[in-house]
Amino acid sequence: MIEKFKTLIFVKSSLISLYLALTIPLPFISIEELKIPSIIIFALGLYLIINITSDYVETCSNKISYKSSFISKFLGKKNWEISWKDIKLIKTLPTSQGSKVYYFNTNKGDNFLIPQRLENFEKFLTIVSKNTGINITEISYISPLWTYRLLTLLSVLMVIGEIFAFLN
């Protein structure tokens, strides 16, 4: 059975709301000659943000696949696919912010970043453990979920403040 794991909704909402908070004022404060181009560019940027946050992971009994959107591929993100039997181990590396990232290390020596911002992440990890036999107990989200919620809240408050400022 194929399981699909989309990008965590809190990650998507935080990036989209931050984009909106930072760019909504631009069409309103631009000079008359640039209003239409700024609205078009605003809409294009919103489309790009929504598109690049639509990457997902698929698992089945034979393999795991990472699927990125056309825009993500154009910007350098690559799709990948690994057979479960080819995964040798999971490597851990620290980030500069004090967190950890994890990589699937294959029998060929290739490394593939394990997505850590997925919906149903616990179920995803259970599938990984079941199919590889590797202990996954220390793997968690790359950052606490409250950080995405806080960023979304602050961004929404910025948008509300911008609307009030514009109306007054």
Short mmCIF file of C-alpha atoms in Angstrom, two decimals:
data_model
loop_
_atom_site.label_atom_id
_atom_site.label_comp_id
_atom_site.label_asym_id
_atom_site.label_seq_id
_atom_site.Cartn_x
_atom_site.Cartn_y
_atom_site.Cartn_z
CA MET A 1 0.00 0.00 0.00
CA ILE A 2 1.33 3.43 -0.95
CA GLU A 3 1.47 5.99 1.88
CA LYS A 4 1.86 9.68 1.08
CA PHE A 5 3.33 12.13 3.60
CA LYS A 6 2.86 15.80 2.78
CA THR A 7 4.73 18.78 4.19
CA LEU A 8 3.52 19.61 7.69
CA ILE A 9 0.66 22.12 7.54
CA PHE A 10 2.32 24.30 10.21
CA VAL A 11 5.43 24.62 8.05
CA LYS A 12 3.37 25.57 5.00
CA SER A 13 1.22 28.04 6.92
CA SER A 14 4.23 29.69 8.56
CA LEU A 15 6.03 30.24 5.25
CA ILE A 16 2.92 31.41 3.40
CA SER A 17 1.80 33.75 6.18
CA LEU A 18 5.31 35.18 6.52
CA TYR A 19 5.40 35.80 2.76
CA LEU A 20 2.05 37.55 2.97
CA ALA A 21 3.10 39.64 5.97
CA LEU A 22 6.23 40.82 4.18
CA THR A 23 4.73 41.46 0.75
CA ILE A 24 1.07 42.50 1.12
CA PRO A 25 1.97 46.19 1.64
CA LEU A 26 4.10 46.40 -1.52
CA PRO A 27 1.29 46.79 -4.11
CA PHE A 28 -0.33 49.45 -1.90
CA ILE A 29 2.77 51.57 -1.38
CA SER A 30 4.16 51.29 -4.90
CA ILE A 31 3.89 54.22 -7.31
CA GLU A 32 0.97 54.19 -9.76
CA GLU A 33 3.05 52.99 -12.71
CA LEU A 34 4.19 49.94 -10.75
CA LYS A 35 0.89 48.90 -9.11
CA ILE A 36 -0.10 46.33 -11.76
CA PRO A 37 3.41 44.80 -12.06
CA SER A 38 3.71 44.64 -8.25
CA ILE A 39 0.35 42.83 -7.99
CA ILE A 40 1.42 40.37 -10.69
CA ILE A 41 4.77 39.75 -8.99
CA PHE A 42 3.01 39.39 -5.61
CA ALA A 43 0.68 36.74 -7.09
CA LEU A 44 3.59 34.97 -8.78
CA GLY A 45 5.55 34.90 -5.52
CA LEU A 46 2.55 33.49 -3.65
CA TYR A 47 2.21 30.78 -6.29
CA LEU A 48 5.92 29.94 -5.94
CA ILE A 49 5.75 29.70 -2.13
CA ILE A 50 2.70 27.45 -2.26
CA ASN A 51 4.34 25.32 -4.95
CA ILE A 52 7.69 24.82 -3.18
CA THR A 53 5.96 23.82 0.05
CA SER A 54 4.10 21.03 -1.74
CA ASP A 55 6.90 18.44 -1.72
CA TYR A 56 5.99 15.05 -0.28
CA VAL A 57 7.28 11.56 0.51
CA GLU A 58 5.76 8.30 -0.70
CA THR A 59 6.40 4.91 0.82
CA CYS A 60 5.38 1.43 -0.25
CA SER A 61 6.52 -2.07 0.62
CA ASN A 62 9.51 -1.84 -1.77
CA LYS A 63 10.82 1.72 -1.59
CA ILE A 64 10.70 5.26 -0.31
CA SER A 65 10.47 8.24 -2.69
CA TYR A 66 10.86 12.00 -2.28
CA LYS A 67 8.83 13.98 -4.81
CA SER A 68 9.40 17.68 -5.33
CA SER A 69 7.38 20.10 -7.43
CA PHE A 70 8.47 21.43 -10.80
CA ILE A 71 9.48 24.76 -9.25
CA SER A 72 11.50 23.00 -6.52
CA LYS A 73 13.29 20.94 -9.17
CA PHE A 74 14.00 24.11 -11.15
CA LEU A 75 15.49 25.66 -7.98
CA GLY A 76 17.75 22.65 -7.42
CA LYS A 77 15.83 20.20 -5.23
CA LYS A 78 15.94 16.70 -6.63
CA ASN A 79 13.53 13.81 -6.48
CA TRP A 80 14.99 10.60 -5.10
CA GLU A 81 13.95 7.01 -4.65
CA ILE A 82 15.58 4.30 -2.54
CA SER A 83 14.75 0.65 -2.24
CA TRP A 84 14.30 -0.29 1.43
CA LYS A 85 16.87 -3.07 1.06
CA ASP A 86 19.48 -0.55 -0.12
CA ILE A 87 19.35 1.50 3.11
CA LYS A 88 22.34 0.50 5.23
CA LEU A 89 22.02 2.93 8.14
CA ILE A 90 20.80 6.34 9.24
CA LYS A 91 23.51 8.96 9.79
CA THR A 92 23.09 11.88 12.17
CA LEU A 93 24.66 15.29 11.71
CA PRO A 94 24.28 18.36 13.95
CA THR A 95 22.97 21.64 12.56
CA SER A 96 24.42 25.04 13.38
CA GLN A 97 21.27 25.77 15.45
CA GLY A 98 21.86 22.81 17.75
CA SER A 99 19.35 20.45 16.17
CA LYS A 100 20.04 17.27 14.20
CA VAL A 101 19.43 16.18 10.62
CA TYR A 102 19.33 12.58 9.52
CA TYR A 103 20.39 10.90 6.29
CA PHE A 104 19.62 7.53 4.78
CA ASN A 105 23.01 6.01 3.95
CA THR A 106 22.80 3.41 1.18
CA ASN A 107 24.93 0.39 0.36
CA LYS A 108 26.41 2.43 -2.51
CA GLY A 109 27.52 5.16 -0.09
CA ASP A 110 24.88 7.69 -1.18
CA ASN A 111 23.20 9.91 1.41
CA PHE A 112 19.61 11.14 1.21
CA LEU A 113 18.24 13.70 3.65
CA ILE A 114 15.34 12.34 5.68
CA PRO A 115 12.51 14.88 5.54
CA GLN A 116 11.72 15.96 9.11
CA ARG A 117 8.81 18.31 8.41
CA LEU A 118 6.12 15.80 7.44
CA GLU A 119 2.54 15.28 8.55
CA ASN A 120 2.04 11.98 10.40
CA PHE A 121 5.77 11.94 11.13
CA GLU A 122 5.47 9.20 13.77
CA LYS A 123 3.71 6.93 11.26
CA PHE A 124 6.41 7.74 8.69
CA LEU A 125 9.13 6.75 11.18
CA THR A 126 7.30 3.53 12.03
CA ILE A 127 7.23 2.62 8.33
CA VAL A 128 10.96 3.40 8.02
CA SER A 129 11.78 1.25 11.05
CA LYS A 130 9.57 -1.62 9.91
CA ASN A 131 11.09 -1.71 6.42
CA THR A 132 14.75 -1.16 7.34
CA GLY A 133 15.03 -2.68 10.81
CA ILE A 134 16.87 0.47 11.93
CA ASN A 135 16.16 2.00 15.34
CA ILE A 136 14.49 5.38 14.80
CA THR A 137 13.71 6.34 18.41
CA GLU A 138 15.97 9.41 18.45
CA ILE A 139 14.65 10.91 15.19
CA SER A 140 12.25 13.82 15.66
CA TYR A 141 11.10 16.99 13.96
CA ILE A 142 14.01 19.26 13.03
CA SER A 143 12.56 22.05 15.17
CA PRO A 144 9.79 22.09 17.76
CA LEU A 145 6.33 22.49 16.26
CA TRP A 146 5.57 25.49 18.46
CA THR A 147 8.15 27.52 16.49
CA TYR A 148 6.10 27.15 13.29
CA ARG A 149 2.89 27.99 15.15
CA LEU A 150 4.50 31.05 16.70
CA LEU A 151 5.84 32.25 13.33
CA THR A 152 2.37 31.79 11.81
CA LEU A 153 0.74 33.72 14.68
CA LEU A 154 3.25 36.58 14.47
CA SER A 155 2.88 36.76 10.69
CA VAL A 156 -0.92 36.85 10.91
CA LEU A 157 -0.69 39.62 13.53
CA MET A 158 1.59 41.54 11.15
CA VAL A 159 -0.95 41.19 8.34
CA ILE A 160 -3.75 42.39 10.64
CA GLY A 161 -1.60 45.35 11.72
CA GLU A 162 -0.88 46.20 8.09
CA ILE A 163 -4.58 46.10 7.23
CA PHE A 164 -5.44 48.41 10.15
CA ALA A 165 -2.61 50.77 9.19
CA PHE A 166 -3.82 50.88 5.61
CA LEU A 167 -7.47 51.48 6.55
CA ASN A 168 -6.63 54.35 8.91
#
